[in-house]
PDB file of C-alpha atoms and ligand atoms in Angstrom:
ATOM      1  CA  MET C  14       3.487   8.726  -9.701  1.00 97.00           C
ATOM      2  CA  ILE C  15       4.110   8.168  -5.842  1.00 98.00           C
ATOM      3  CA  LEU C  16       6.427   5.884  -4.101  1.00 99.00           C
ATOM      4  CA  ALA C  17       5.391   4.408  -0.968  1.00 99.00           C
ATOM      5  CA  PRO C  18       8.447   2.484   0.560  1.00 98.00           C
ATOM      6  CA  SER C  19       7.369  -0.365   2.344  1.00 98.00           C
ATOM      7  CA  LEU C  20       8.869  -0.214   6.107  1.00 98.00           C
ATOM      8  CA  LEU C  21       9.075  -4.039   6.086  1.00 97.00           C
ATOM      9  CA  SER C  22      12.387  -3.672   4.397  1.00 98.00           C
ATOM     10  CA  ALA C  23      13.644  -0.886   6.988  1.00 98.00           C
ATOM     11  CA  ASP C  24      16.068  -1.058   9.681  1.00 98.00           C
ATOM     12  CA  PHE C  25      13.913  -2.435  12.104  1.00 97.00           C
ATOM     13  CA  GLY C  26      15.901  -1.444  15.353  1.00 97.00           C
ATOM     14  CA  ASN C  27      14.984   2.551  13.862  1.00 98.00           C
ATOM     15  CA  LEU C  28      12.410   3.040  12.410  1.00 98.00           C
ATOM     16  CA  GLU C  29      12.252   6.630  13.616  1.00 98.00           C
ATOM     17  CA  ARG C  30      15.953   7.050  12.097  1.00 98.00           C
ATOM     18  CA  GLU C  31      14.643   5.386   8.593  1.00 98.00           C
ATOM     19  CA  LEU C  32      11.266   7.650   8.662  1.00 98.00           C
ATOM     20  CA  ARG C  33      12.984  10.666   8.857  1.00 98.00           C
ATOM     21  CA  SER C  34      16.132   9.478   6.376  1.00 98.00           C
ATOM     22  CA  LEU C  35      12.993   8.941   3.802  1.00 98.00           C
ATOM     23  CA  GLU C  36      11.138  12.555   4.525  1.00 98.00           C
ATOM     24  CA  ASP C  37      15.040  14.300   4.281  1.00 98.00           C
ATOM     25  CA  ALA C  38      15.339  12.120   0.779  1.00 98.00           C
ATOM     26  CA  GLY C  39      11.826  13.811  -0.893  1.00 98.00           C
ATOM     27  CA  LEU C  40       9.667  10.671  -0.332  1.00 98.00           C
ATOM     28  CA  THR C  41       5.529  12.035   1.151  1.00 98.00           C
ATOM     29  CA  TRP C  42       4.275   8.132   2.038  1.00 99.00           C
ATOM     30  CA  VAL C  43       5.293   5.501   3.813  1.00 99.00           C
ATOM     31  CA  HIS C  44       3.800   2.204   3.493  1.00 99.00           C
ATOM     32  CA  ILE C  45       2.907   0.254   6.910  1.00 98.00           C
ATOM     33  CA  ASP C  46       2.627  -3.348   6.610  1.00 98.00           C
ATOM     34  CA  VAL C  47       0.620  -4.507   9.514  1.00 98.00           C
ATOM     35  CA  MET C  48       0.489  -8.848   9.935  1.00 98.00           C
ATOM     36  CA  ASP C  49      -1.245 -10.585  12.517  1.00 98.00           C
ATOM     37  CA  GLY C  50       0.488 -14.246  12.127  1.00 98.00           C
ATOM     38  CA  CYS C  51      -3.034 -15.419  10.726  1.00 98.00           C
ATOM     39  CA  PHE C  52      -4.511 -13.836   7.491  1.00 98.00           C
ATOM     40  CA  VAL C  53      -0.631 -14.260   6.745  1.00 98.00           C
ATOM     41  CA  PRO C  54       2.308 -16.386   8.364  1.00 98.00           C
ATOM     42  CA  ASN C  55       4.225 -13.565   8.826  1.00 97.00           C
ATOM     43  CA  ILE C  56       3.846 -10.889  12.131  1.00 98.00           C
ATOM     44  CA  THR C  57       5.111  -7.812  12.023  1.00 98.00           C
ATOM     45  CA  LEU C  58       4.085  -4.101  14.408  1.00 98.00           C
ATOM     46  CA  GLY C  59       0.586  -3.361  15.903  1.00 98.00           C
ATOM     47  CA  PRO C  60      -0.697   0.623  16.699  1.00 98.00           C
ATOM     48  CA  PRO C  61       1.153   0.916  19.185  1.00 98.00           C
ATOM     49  CA  VAL C  62       4.722   1.481  17.099  1.00 98.00           C
ATOM     50  CA  ILE C  63       2.060   3.532  14.413  1.00 98.00           C
ATOM     51  CA  LYS C  64       1.606   5.628  17.125  1.00 98.00           C
ATOM     52  CA  ARG C  65       5.008   6.150  18.376  1.00 98.00           C
ATOM     53  CA  LEU C  66       6.462   7.168  14.929  1.00 98.00           C
ATOM     54  CA  ARG C  67       3.881   9.569  14.142  1.00 98.00           C
ATOM     55  CA  LYS C  68       5.258  11.433  16.587  1.00 98.00           C
ATOM     56  CA  ASN C  69       7.966  12.253  15.175  1.00 96.00           C
ATOM     57  CA  SER C  70       6.976  12.125  11.726  1.00 98.00           C
ATOM     58  CA  ARG C  71       4.653  13.735   8.373  1.00 98.00           C
ATOM     59  CA  LEU C  72       5.406  11.122   5.945  1.00 98.00           C
ATOM     60  CA  PHE C  73       1.697   9.793   4.683  1.00 99.00           C
ATOM     61  CA  PHE C  74       1.248   6.825   6.321  1.00 99.00           C
ATOM     62  CA  ASP C  75      -0.139   3.734   4.279  1.00 99.00           C
ATOM     63  CA  VAL C  76      -1.531   1.235   6.618  1.00 99.00           C
ATOM     64  CA  HIS C  77      -1.659  -1.923   4.786  1.00 99.00           C
ATOM     65  CA  LEU C  78      -3.852  -4.545   7.186  1.00 98.00           C
ATOM     66  CA  MET C  79      -2.887  -8.167   6.489  1.00 98.00           C
ATOM     67  CA  ILE C  80      -5.353  -9.359   9.502  1.00 98.00           C
ATOM     68  CA  ILE C  81      -8.509 -10.610   9.957  1.00 98.00           C
ATOM     69  CA  ALA C  82     -11.771  -9.054  10.819  1.00 97.00           C
ATOM     70  CA  PRO C  83      -9.677  -5.847  10.601  1.00 98.00           C
ATOM     71  CA  GLU C  84     -12.940  -4.019  11.797  1.00 97.00           C
ATOM     72  CA  ARG C  85     -12.112  -5.018  15.112  1.00 97.00           C
ATOM     73  CA  HIS C  86      -8.587  -2.645  15.483  1.00 98.00           C
ATOM     74  CA  ILE C  87     -10.302   0.388  13.221  1.00 97.00           C
ATOM     75  CA  ALA C  88     -10.058   2.452  15.998  1.00 98.00           C
ATOM     76  CA  ALA C  89      -7.157   1.981  17.362  1.00 98.00           C
ATOM     77  CA  PHE C  90      -4.755   2.347  14.283  1.00 98.00           C
ATOM     78  CA  ILE C  91      -6.925   5.416  13.395  1.00 98.00           C
ATOM     79  CA  ASP C  92      -6.066   7.050  17.327  1.00 98.00           C
ATOM     80  CA  ALA C  93      -2.483   5.876  16.408  1.00 98.00           C
ATOM     81  CA  GLY C  94      -2.312   8.087  13.409  1.00 98.00           C
ATOM     82  CA  ALA C  95      -3.132   6.566  10.185  1.00 98.00           C
ATOM     83  CA  ASP C  96      -3.294   8.629   7.170  1.00 98.00           C
ATOM     84  CA  MET C  97      -4.856   5.585   4.726  1.00 98.00           C
ATOM     85  CA  LEU C  98      -6.279   2.139   6.068  1.00 98.00           C
ATOM     86  CA  VAL C  99      -5.819  -0.397   3.222  1.00 99.00           C
ATOM     87  CA  VAL C 100      -8.003  -4.148   4.336  1.00 98.00           C
ATOM     88  CA  HIS C 101      -8.670  -7.182   2.178  1.00 98.00           C
ATOM     89  CA  ALA C 102     -11.493  -7.696   0.517  1.00 98.00           C
ATOM     90  CA  GLU C 103     -10.683 -10.945   1.877  1.00 98.00           C
ATOM     91  CA  SER C 104     -10.640 -10.418   5.296  1.00 97.00           C
ATOM     92  CA  CYS C 105     -13.481  -8.468   5.613  1.00 96.00           C
ATOM     93  CA  ALA C 106     -17.099 -10.177   6.076  1.00 94.00           C
ATOM     94  CA  ARG C 107     -18.295  -6.864   5.677  1.00 97.00           C
ATOM     95  CA  LEU C 108     -15.635  -4.915   2.941  1.00 98.00           C
ATOM     96  CA  ASP C 109     -18.720  -2.047   2.523  1.00 98.00           C
ATOM     97  CA  ASP C 110     -19.328  -1.345   6.629  1.00 98.00           C
ATOM     98  CA  THR C 111     -15.773  -1.471   7.050  1.00 98.00           C
ATOM     99  CA  LEU C 112     -14.710   0.902   4.425  1.00 98.00           C
ATOM    100  CA  ARG C 113     -17.723   3.123   5.778  1.00 98.00           C
ATOM    101  CA  GLU C 114     -16.906   3.021   9.826  1.00 98.00           C
ATOM    102  CA  ILE C 115     -13.045   4.163   8.058  1.00 98.00           C
ATOM    103  CA  ARG C 116     -13.888   7.066   6.156  1.00 98.00           C
ATOM    104  CA  ARG C 117     -16.515   7.941   8.989  1.00 97.00           C
ATOM    105  CA  SER C 118     -13.293   9.078  11.076  1.00 93.00           C
ATOM    106  CA  GLY C 119     -12.403  10.910   8.421  1.00 96.00           C
ATOM    107  CA  THR C 120      -9.462   8.673   7.191  1.00 98.00           C
ATOM    108  CA  MET C 121      -9.194   7.633   4.197  1.00 98.00           C
ATOM    109  CA  ALA C 122      -9.876   4.321   3.330  1.00 98.00           C
ATOM    110  CA  GLY C 123      -8.446   1.436   0.911  1.00 98.00           C
ATOM    111  CA  ALA C 124      -9.024  -2.033  -0.190  1.00 98.00           C
ATOM    112  CA  ALA C 125      -6.874  -4.987  -1.621  1.00 99.00           C
ATOM    113  CA  VAL C 126      -6.957  -7.755  -4.000  1.00 98.00           C
ATOM    114  CA  SER C 127      -4.650 -10.644  -2.934  1.00 98.00           C
ATOM    115  CA  PRO C 128      -3.382 -12.223  -6.302  1.00 98.00           C
ATOM    116  CA  ASP C 129      -6.492 -15.135  -6.745  1.00 98.00           C
ATOM    117  CA  THR C 130      -8.624 -12.118  -6.061  1.00 98.00           C
ATOM    118  CA  PRO C 131     -10.703 -10.693  -9.134  1.00 98.00           C
ATOM    119  CA  VAL C 132     -10.701  -6.746  -9.283  1.00 98.00           C
ATOM    120  CA  ARG C 133     -14.540  -7.289  -9.924  1.00 98.00           C
ATOM    121  CA  THR C 134     -14.764  -8.316  -5.745  1.00 98.00           C
ATOM    122  CA  LEU C 135     -14.163  -4.835  -5.531  1.00 98.00           C
ATOM    123  CA  GLU C 136     -16.764  -3.506  -7.799  1.00 98.00           C
ATOM    124  CA  THR C 137     -20.050  -2.494  -5.587  1.00 97.00           C
ATOM    125  CA  VAL C 138     -17.653  -1.047  -3.505  1.00 98.00           C
ATOM    126  CA  VAL C 139     -15.923   1.560  -6.062  1.00 98.00           C
ATOM    127  CA  PRO C 140     -17.389   4.697  -4.075  1.00 98.00           C
ATOM    128  CA  LEU C 141     -16.073   3.937  -0.419  1.00 98.00           C
ATOM    129  CA  LEU C 142     -12.871   4.250  -2.376  1.00 98.00           C
ATOM    130  CA  ASP C 143      -9.553   6.490  -1.920  1.00 98.00           C
ATOM    131  CA  SER C 144      -7.201   3.581  -2.262  1.00 98.00           C
ATOM    132  CA  ALA C 145      -7.639   0.437  -4.868  1.00 98.00           C
ATOM    133  CA  LEU C 146      -4.510  -2.055  -3.818  1.00 99.00           C
ATOM    134  CA  VAL C 147      -3.787  -5.253  -6.280  1.00 99.00           C
ATOM    135  CA  MET C 148      -1.207  -7.229  -4.899  1.00 99.00           C
ATOM    136  CA  SER C 149       1.580  -8.401  -6.923  1.00 99.00           C
ATOM    137  CA  VAL C 150       2.965 -10.629  -4.780  1.00 98.00           C
ATOM    138  CA  HIS C 151       0.923 -13.299  -2.724  1.00 98.00           C
ATOM    139  CA  PRO C 152       0.840 -11.779   0.826  1.00 98.00           C
ATOM    140  CA  GLY C 153       3.027 -11.917   4.021  1.00 98.00           C
ATOM    141  CA  PHE C 154       6.454 -11.639   3.149  1.00 97.00           C
ATOM    142  CA  GLY C 155       8.691  -9.509   1.523  1.00 97.00           C
ATOM    143  CA  GLY C 156      11.276  -9.342  -1.261  1.00 97.00           C
ATOM    144  CA  GLN C 157       9.199 -12.100  -3.216  1.00 98.00           C
ATOM    145  CA  SER C 158       9.361 -11.787  -7.148  1.00 98.00           C
ATOM    146  CA  PHE C 159       6.695  -9.806  -9.155  1.00 98.00           C
ATOM    147  CA  ILE C 160       3.668 -11.917 -10.547  1.00 98.00           C
ATOM    148  CA  PRO C 161       3.584 -10.769 -14.233  1.00 98.00           C
ATOM    149  CA  GLU C 162       0.079 -10.472 -15.021  1.00 98.00           C
ATOM    150  CA  SER C 163       0.032  -7.907 -12.046  1.00 98.00           C
ATOM    151  CA  PRO C 164      -0.354  -5.223 -14.958  1.00 98.00           C
ATOM    152  CA  GLY C 165      -3.157  -6.702 -16.471  1.00 98.00           C
ATOM    153  CA  LYS C 166      -4.634  -6.419 -13.557  1.00 98.00           C
ATOM    154  CA  VAL C 167      -3.979  -2.707 -12.430  1.00 98.00           C
ATOM    155  CA  ARG C 168      -5.162  -1.872 -16.182  1.00 98.00           C
ATOM    156  CA  GLU C 169      -8.503  -3.816 -15.449  1.00 98.00           C
ATOM    157  CA  LEU C 170      -8.974  -1.860 -12.106  1.00 98.00           C
ATOM    158  CA  ARG C 171      -8.753   1.003 -13.950  1.00 98.00           C
ATOM    159  CA  THR C 172     -11.001   0.088 -16.957  1.00 98.00           C
ATOM    160  CA  MET C 173     -13.521  -0.468 -13.828  1.00 98.00           C
ATOM    161  CA  LEU C 174     -13.172   2.996 -11.894  1.00 98.00           C
ATOM    162  CA  ARG C 175     -13.512   5.155 -15.275  1.00 98.00           C
ATOM    163  CA  GLU C 176     -16.541   2.525 -15.921  1.00 97.00           C
ATOM    164  CA  ARG C 177     -18.274   3.781 -12.458  1.00 96.00           C
ATOM    165  CA  GLY C 178     -16.682   6.590 -11.636  1.00 95.00           C
ATOM    166  CA  GLY C 179     -14.621   5.378  -8.987  1.00 96.00           C
ATOM    167  CA  GLN C 180     -11.876   8.430  -7.296  1.00 96.00           C
ATOM    168  CA  ALA C 181      -9.585   5.788  -5.885  1.00 98.00           C
ATOM    169  CA  VAL C 182      -5.790   5.812  -6.791  1.00 98.00           C
ATOM    170  CA  ILE C 183      -4.435   2.553  -7.639  1.00 98.00           C
ATOM    171  CA  GLU C 184      -1.579   0.974  -5.886  1.00 98.00           C
ATOM    172  CA  VAL C 185       0.917  -1.341  -6.598  1.00 99.00           C
ATOM    173  CA  ASP C 186       2.227  -4.092  -3.909  1.00 99.00           C
ATOM    174  CA  GLY C 187       5.378  -6.121  -3.901  1.00 98.00           C
ATOM    175  CA  GLY C 188       8.083  -7.224  -6.267  1.00 98.00           C
ATOM    176  CA  VAL C 189       7.859  -3.812  -7.205  1.00 98.00           C
ATOM    177  CA  ASP C 190      11.383  -2.358  -9.200  1.00 98.00           C
ATOM    178  CA  PRO C 191      12.123   0.093 -11.376  1.00 98.00           C
ATOM    179  CA  ASP C 192      12.355  -2.773 -14.886  1.00 98.00           C
ATOM    180  CA  ASN C 193       8.252  -3.259 -13.457  1.00 98.00           C
ATOM    181  CA  THR C 194       7.404   0.532 -12.650  1.00 98.00           C
ATOM    182  CA  PRO C 195       7.034   1.630 -16.493  1.00 98.00           C
ATOM    183  CA  HIS C 196       4.759  -1.263 -17.215  1.00 97.00           C
ATOM    184  CA  LEU C 197       2.541  -0.874 -13.826  1.00 98.00           C
ATOM    185  CA  VAL C 198       2.237   3.511 -14.451  1.00 98.00           C
ATOM    186  CA  ALA C 199       1.358   2.348 -18.097  1.00 97.00           C
ATOM    187  CA  ALA C 200      -1.349   0.088 -16.787  1.00 98.00           C
ATOM    188  CA  GLY C 201      -2.566   3.064 -14.964  1.00 98.00           C
ATOM    189  CA  ALA C 202      -0.982   2.690 -11.247  1.00 98.00           C
ATOM    190  CA  ASP C 203      -1.044   5.895  -9.175  1.00 98.00           C
ATOM    191  CA  VAL C 204       1.083   4.499  -6.075  1.00 99.00           C
ATOM    192  CA  LEU C 205       3.426   2.554  -6.015  1.00 99.00           C
ATOM    193  CA  VAL C 206       5.066   0.117  -2.715  1.00 99.00           C
ATOM    194  CA  SER C 207       8.733  -1.256  -2.503  1.00 98.00           C
ATOM    195  CA  GLY C 208      10.373  -2.568   0.049  1.00 98.00           C
ATOM    196  CA  SER C 209      13.402  -4.476  -1.129  1.00 98.00           C
ATOM    197  CA  ALA C 210      14.412  -2.930  -3.740  1.00 98.00           C
ATOM    198  CA  PHE C 211      14.185   0.277  -2.683  1.00 98.00           C
ATOM    199  CA  PHE C 212      15.862  -0.363   1.128  1.00 98.00           C
ATOM    200  CA  SER C 213      19.067  -2.234  -0.833  1.00 98.00           C
ATOM    201  CA  ARG C 214      20.160   0.170  -2.398  1.00 98.00           C
ATOM    202  CA  PRO C 215      20.706   3.927  -0.377  1.00 98.00           C
ATOM    203  CA  PRO C 216      21.280   6.204  -0.441  1.00 98.00           C
ATOM    204  CA  TYR C 217      17.537   6.544  -0.663  1.00 98.00           C
ATOM    205  CA  ALA C 218      17.715  10.163  -2.897  1.00 98.00           C
ATOM    206  CA  ALA C 219      18.730   8.479  -4.821  1.00 98.00           C
ATOM    207  CA  ARG C 220      16.961   5.723  -5.357  1.00 98.00           C
ATOM    208  CA  LEU C 221      13.601   8.050  -5.713  1.00 98.00           C
ATOM    209  CA  GLN C 222      15.062   8.813  -8.520  1.00 98.00           C
ATOM    210  CA  ASP C 223      15.626   5.817 -10.380  1.00 98.00           C
ATOM    211  CA  PHE C 224      11.757   4.759  -9.767  1.00 98.00           C
ATOM    212  CA  LEU C 225      10.991   7.898 -10.732  1.00 98.00           C
ATOM    213  CA  ARG C 226      13.339   8.739 -14.020  1.00 98.00           C
ATOM    214  CA  ALA C 227      11.435   4.624 -14.704  1.00 98.00           C
ATOM    215  CA  ALA C 228       8.136   5.990 -14.731  1.00 97.00           C
ATOM    216  CA  ALA C 229       8.955   8.715 -16.711  1.00 95.00           C
ATOM    217  CA  GLY C 230       9.780   6.227 -19.512  1.00 88.00           C
ATOM    218  CA  ALA C 231       6.062   4.745 -18.905  1.00 83.00           C
ATOM    219  CA  ARG C 232       3.722   5.763 -21.970  1.00 73.00           C
ATOM    220  CA  PRO C 233       0.037   5.570 -20.616  1.00 62.00           C
ATOM    221  CA  ASP C 234      -2.224   3.557 -22.196  1.00 58.00           C
ATOM    222  CA  ALA C 235      -5.252   3.027 -20.048  1.00 45.00           C
TER     223      ALA C 235
HETATM  224  C1  DX5 H 314       3.803  -8.000   1.371  1.00 78.06           C
HETATM  225  C2  DX5 H 314       3.898  -6.577   1.927  1.00 78.06           C
HETATM  226  C3  DX5 H 314       4.805  -5.771   0.768  1.00 78.06           C
HETATM  227  C4  DX5 H 314       6.242  -5.949   0.734  1.00 78.06           C
HETATM  228  C5  DX5 H 314       7.110  -5.300   0.121  1.00 78.06           C
HETATM  229  O1  DX5 H 314       2.946  -8.774   2.484  1.00 78.06           O
HETATM  230  O2  DX5 H 314       2.515  -5.615   1.733  1.00 78.06           O
HETATM  231  O3  DX5 H 314       3.899  -4.808   1.177  1.00 78.06           O
HETATM  232  O4  DX5 H 314       6.617  -5.731   2.491  1.00 78.06           O
HETATM  233  O5  DX5 H 314       8.266  -5.686   0.046  1.00 78.06           O
HETATM  234  P1  DX5 H 314       8.811  -5.753  -1.750  1.00 78.06           P
HETATM  235  O6  DX5 H 314       9.066  -4.756  -2.880  1.00 78.06           O
HETATM  236  O7  DX5 H 314      10.187  -6.627  -1.317  1.00 78.06           O
HETATM  237  O8  DX5 H 314       8.135  -6.973  -2.151  1.00 78.06           O
HETATM  238 ZN1   ZN H 315       2.082  -4.363   2.312  1.00 78.06          ZN
END
């Protein structure tokens, strides 16, 4: 299991220092939420901030685009240094073309489904996915409660990927904490995104261990 702390819950006044602290604590990924105030009600940050952070960080930048018409901005996020771009199935006119465009540049590509979107929406694009992301809250804000049906969706996605020969990792994003971690890992999740539950309990190295211990207690059933 990879833990990807969501920068949304970090100290926005000291992002560079936060990224350094994550690296020092043994984290390898950071999840960066981009929100446009249209696809979701909230607004966060864009390519210039990511580009600046890229200069001093070796973390894997998992960039989650909660924006309408993401195809218009892919080049800018790739130029900014994203390692992976995750777009929403609900906001892409042509999801397959958008994923192909991301991959053409050598950047990894992912697709996310909001809670009301069935995982089968991703069925036809499985070969184009490096990551399939299940939203376990309605996108837009950190600190929301985990939707209990989410492990079931992860299980369904795991089955679909197996049937279709997909290589994507399964990410889960929203309300993830050490209590639901064993259920998500058992259902087949590979990458867990955590904002508030991670950042609210420093030191980060110890908090990472809380999640890893919880994951180790899971019995994979999928
Ligand atoms: C929500 C974001 C999440 C969020 C997770 O729209 O995509 O990445 O930051 O934060 P928590 O873990 O607090 O739900
Ligand atoms: Zn996210």
